[in-house]
Short mmCIF file of C-alpha atoms in Angstrom, two decimals:
data_model
loop_
_atom_site.label_atom_id
_atom_site.label_comp_id
_atom_site.label_asym_id
_atom_site.label_seq_id
_atom_site.Cartn_x
_atom_site.Cartn_y
_atom_site.Cartn_z
CA UNK A 135 -5.45 3.73 13.82
CA UNK A 136 -5.35 0.95 11.20
CA UNK A 137 -4.35 1.20 7.57
CA UNK A 138 -6.24 -0.93 5.02
CA UNK A 139 -5.35 -1.69 1.43
CA UNK A 140 -8.53 -2.52 -0.50
CA UNK A 141 -8.30 -4.31 -3.81
CA UNK A 142 -11.45 -4.17 -5.92
CA UNK A 143 -11.71 -7.36 -8.01
CA UNK A 144 -7.95 -7.97 -8.50
CA UNK A 145 -7.12 -10.01 -11.59
CA UNK A 146 -3.46 -10.85 -11.32
CA UNK A 147 -2.26 -13.19 -8.54
CA UNK A 148 1.26 -11.94 -8.62
CA UNK A 149 0.15 -8.38 -7.88
CA UNK A 150 -2.08 -9.55 -5.04
CA UNK A 151 0.80 -11.71 -3.63
CA UNK A 152 3.21 -8.76 -3.71
CA UNK A 153 0.67 -6.41 -2.09
CA UNK A 154 0.20 -9.15 0.66
CA UNK A 155 3.76 -9.13 1.33
CA UNK A 156 3.77 -5.31 1.62
CA UNK A 157 0.83 -5.55 3.94
CA UNK A 158 2.66 -8.14 5.99
CA UNK A 159 5.68 -5.88 6.32
CA UNK A 160 3.70 -2.84 7.38
CA UNK A 161 0.97 -4.41 9.62
CA UNK A 162 -1.73 -3.32 7.18
CA UNK A 163 -5.03 -5.06 6.66
CA UNK A 164 -5.71 -6.45 3.10
CA UNK A 165 -9.31 -6.26 2.14
CA UNK A 166 -10.20 -8.20 -1.12
CA UNK A 167 -13.46 -7.49 -2.92
CA UNK A 168 -14.73 -10.38 -5.00
CA UNK A 169 -15.03 -11.66 -7.57
CA UNK A 170 -11.12 -12.24 -7.79
CA UNK A 171 -9.64 -13.06 -11.13
CA UNK A 172 -7.95 -16.18 -9.60
CA UNK A 173 -8.32 -18.82 -6.98
CA UNK A 174 -7.15 -17.55 -3.46
CA UNK A 175 -4.76 -20.54 -3.32
CA UNK A 176 -3.21 -19.67 -6.74
CA UNK A 177 0.37 -20.89 -6.90
CA UNK A 178 1.58 -17.55 -8.39
CA UNK A 179 -0.08 -15.58 -5.57
CA UNK A 180 1.38 -17.72 -2.85
CA UNK A 181 4.86 -17.53 -4.44
CA UNK A 182 4.66 -13.75 -4.66
CA UNK A 183 3.64 -13.45 -1.09
CA UNK A 184 6.35 -15.94 -0.06
CA UNK A 185 5.93 -17.37 3.31
CA UNK A 186 4.28 -14.25 4.80
CA UNK A 187 0.57 -15.17 4.27
CA UNK A 188 0.14 -16.17 7.90
CA UNK A 189 1.12 -12.68 8.86
CA UNK A 190 -1.42 -10.88 6.73
CA UNK A 191 -4.98 -9.96 7.97
CA UNK A 192 -6.90 -10.73 4.86
CA UNK A 193 -10.58 -9.86 4.94
CA UNK A 194 -12.89 -11.02 2.05
CA UNK A 195 -15.87 -9.12 0.89
CA UNK A 196 -18.52 -10.54 -1.50
CA UNK A 197 -18.78 -7.29 -3.44
CA UNK A 198 -18.35 -3.56 -3.16
CA UNK A 199 -21.59 -2.91 -1.28
CA UNK A 200 -20.60 -5.59 1.40
CA UNK A 201 -17.25 -3.86 1.80
CA UNK A 202 -18.92 -0.36 2.18
CA UNK A 203 -21.17 -1.78 4.94
CA UNK A 204 -18.10 -2.57 7.10
CA UNK A 205 -16.95 1.05 7.27
CA UNK A 206 -17.50 2.86 10.52
CA UNK A 207 -17.96 6.54 11.36
CA UNK A 208 -14.20 6.98 12.10
CA UNK A 209 -13.07 5.42 8.85
CA UNK A 210 -11.55 7.44 6.00
CA UNK A 211 -11.82 5.85 2.64
CA UNK A 212 -9.74 7.13 -0.32
CA UNK A 213 -10.14 5.87 -3.93
CA UNK A 214 -6.84 5.82 -5.79
CA UNK A 215 -7.40 6.71 -9.49
CA UNK A 216 -5.57 8.33 -12.33
CA UNK A 217 -8.68 10.33 -13.05
CA UNK A 218 -8.40 12.39 -9.87
CA UNK A 219 -6.62 15.71 -9.75
CA UNK A 220 -5.89 15.69 -6.01
CA UNK A 221 -2.41 14.46 -5.10
CA UNK A 222 -2.41 11.56 -2.56
CA UNK A 223 0.66 13.10 -0.82
CA UNK A 224 -1.32 16.26 0.10
CA UNK A 225 -3.72 14.42 2.51
CA UNK A 226 -3.17 14.16 6.19
CA UNK A 227 -3.30 10.58 7.36
CA UNK A 228 -2.36 11.10 11.01
CA UNK A 229 -5.58 11.26 12.97
CA UNK A 230 -5.17 8.33 15.59
CA UNK A 231 -8.93 8.01 15.92
CA UNK A 232 -9.31 7.08 12.24
CA UNK A 233 -8.85 3.99 10.17
CA UNK A 234 -7.50 4.68 6.65
CA UNK A 235 -8.82 2.67 3.67
CA UNK A 236 -6.99 3.00 0.37
CA UNK A 237 -9.11 1.50 -2.49
CA UNK A 238 -7.47 0.38 -5.70
CA UNK A 239 -9.31 -0.79 -8.80
CA UNK A 240 -8.69 -3.81 -10.89
CA UNK A 241 -5.67 -3.86 -13.26
CA UNK A 242 -7.68 -3.49 -16.47
CA UNK A 243 -10.56 -1.24 -15.80
CA UNK A 244 -9.86 0.44 -12.42
CA UNK A 245 -12.78 1.35 -10.14
CA UNK A 246 -16.38 1.62 -11.31
CA UNK A 247 -17.19 5.21 -12.62
CA UNK A 248 -20.47 5.36 -10.61
CA UNK A 249 -18.52 4.51 -7.34
CA UNK A 250 -15.86 7.07 -8.15
CA UNK A 251 -18.54 9.81 -8.77
CA UNK A 252 -20.44 8.90 -5.53
CA UNK A 253 -17.27 9.51 -3.62
CA UNK A 254 -15.83 12.25 -5.75
CA UNK A 255 -14.18 14.12 -2.97
CA UNK A 256 -12.32 10.89 -1.86
CA UNK A 257 -10.51 10.36 -5.15
CA UNK A 258 -6.67 10.69 -5.08
CA UNK A 259 -4.09 10.57 -7.82
CA UNK A 260 -0.42 9.46 -7.95
CA UNK A 261 1.40 11.98 -10.15
CA UNK A 262 2.83 10.53 -13.39
CA UNK A 263 3.94 11.51 -16.74
CA UNK A 264 1.79 10.95 -19.82
CA UNK A 265 4.30 8.25 -21.10
CA UNK A 266 2.21 5.52 -19.49
CA UNK A 267 -1.44 4.75 -18.83
CA UNK A 268 -0.80 3.78 -15.19
CA UNK A 269 1.63 2.37 -12.68
CA UNK A 270 1.74 -1.27 -11.67
CA UNK A 271 -0.88 -1.98 -9.06
CA UNK A 272 1.59 -3.36 -6.54
CA UNK A 273 3.89 -0.32 -6.90
CA UNK A 274 0.88 2.05 -6.57
CA UNK A 275 -0.14 0.45 -3.30
CA UNK A 276 3.45 0.68 -1.93
CA UNK A 277 3.65 4.46 -2.94
CA UNK A 278 0.46 5.45 -1.24
CA UNK A 279 0.76 3.12 1.77
CA UNK A 280 4.39 4.25 2.55
CA UNK A 281 3.33 7.90 2.39
CA UNK A 282 0.61 7.28 5.00
CA UNK A 283 2.99 5.29 7.14
CA UNK A 284 5.68 8.05 6.91
CA UNK A 285 3.18 10.58 8.06
CA UNK A 286 2.18 8.29 10.93
CA UNK A 287 5.79 7.81 11.95
CA UNK A 288 5.93 4.15 10.89
CA UNK A 289 3.99 2.82 13.84
CA UNK A 290 4.99 -0.59 15.13
CA UNK A 291 7.74 -0.87 12.53
CA UNK A 292 11.49 -1.03 12.73
CA UNK A 293 13.15 1.86 11.13
CA UNK A 294 16.57 0.25 11.66
CA UNK A 295 17.65 -3.20 12.34
CA UNK A 296 21.12 -4.64 12.98
CA UNK A 297 21.69 -8.20 11.73
CA UNK A 298 24.36 -10.56 13.09
CA UNK A 299 25.85 -10.64 9.71
CA UNK A 300 25.14 -7.11 8.79
CA UNK A 301 27.02 -5.79 5.73
CA UNK A 302 27.20 -2.35 7.36
CA UNK A 303 28.03 -3.51 10.93
CA UNK A 304 31.52 -1.84 11.01
CA UNK A 305 30.14 1.46 9.78
CA UNK A 306 27.68 2.02 12.61
CA UNK A 307 30.43 3.30 14.91
CA UNK A 308 32.05 5.38 12.16
CA UNK A 309 29.80 8.38 11.48
CA UNK A 310 32.48 10.14 9.48
CA UNK A 311 31.92 7.57 6.72
CA UNK A 312 28.45 9.12 6.17
CA UNK A 313 29.59 12.75 6.31
CA UNK A 314 31.51 12.64 3.04
CA UNK A 315 29.84 13.39 -0.29
CA UNK A 316 28.46 10.51 -2.19
CA UNK A 317 30.69 9.55 -5.18
CA UNK A 318 33.86 10.91 -3.42
CA UNK A 319 36.64 8.42 -3.28
CA UNK A 320 38.26 7.62 -0.03
#
């Protein structure tokens, strides 16, 4: 099972850099569908991804059709769109025989309408109020991807790590510290 974040014609290098960093931290493949709104070596994108670019499996696709040709019979593709009525958290992403592709549209116009209609049953929505038009692309990727990973049991990821200079080091052997109510003074 492999998770893929697919960005359709991304425009903002900082978003793509942040998403690349999320992909590095979650062992997720990053598929980029061209044309991009920036050069792949863009300084802002590199800065947003920090020094993690060598840890990201980035796959470039000439266009949407080229990307679609890479999908196999065990691949599940989901289009993330505010126009869907199906909640992304209601889908089961746990079949170990499948690869999961989460496709996100460009920051200004989203995904092409014809593409969304062709794959109507694959459209998913992130719930939000009507106070905004949409969430930030990088935040949207994190929400959907972390839900899939949560369902999958966070495969090949540390769910806890102890650092030599850990700020909570002394608390690990004091479970009573966590049994009290938050906000209660001790």
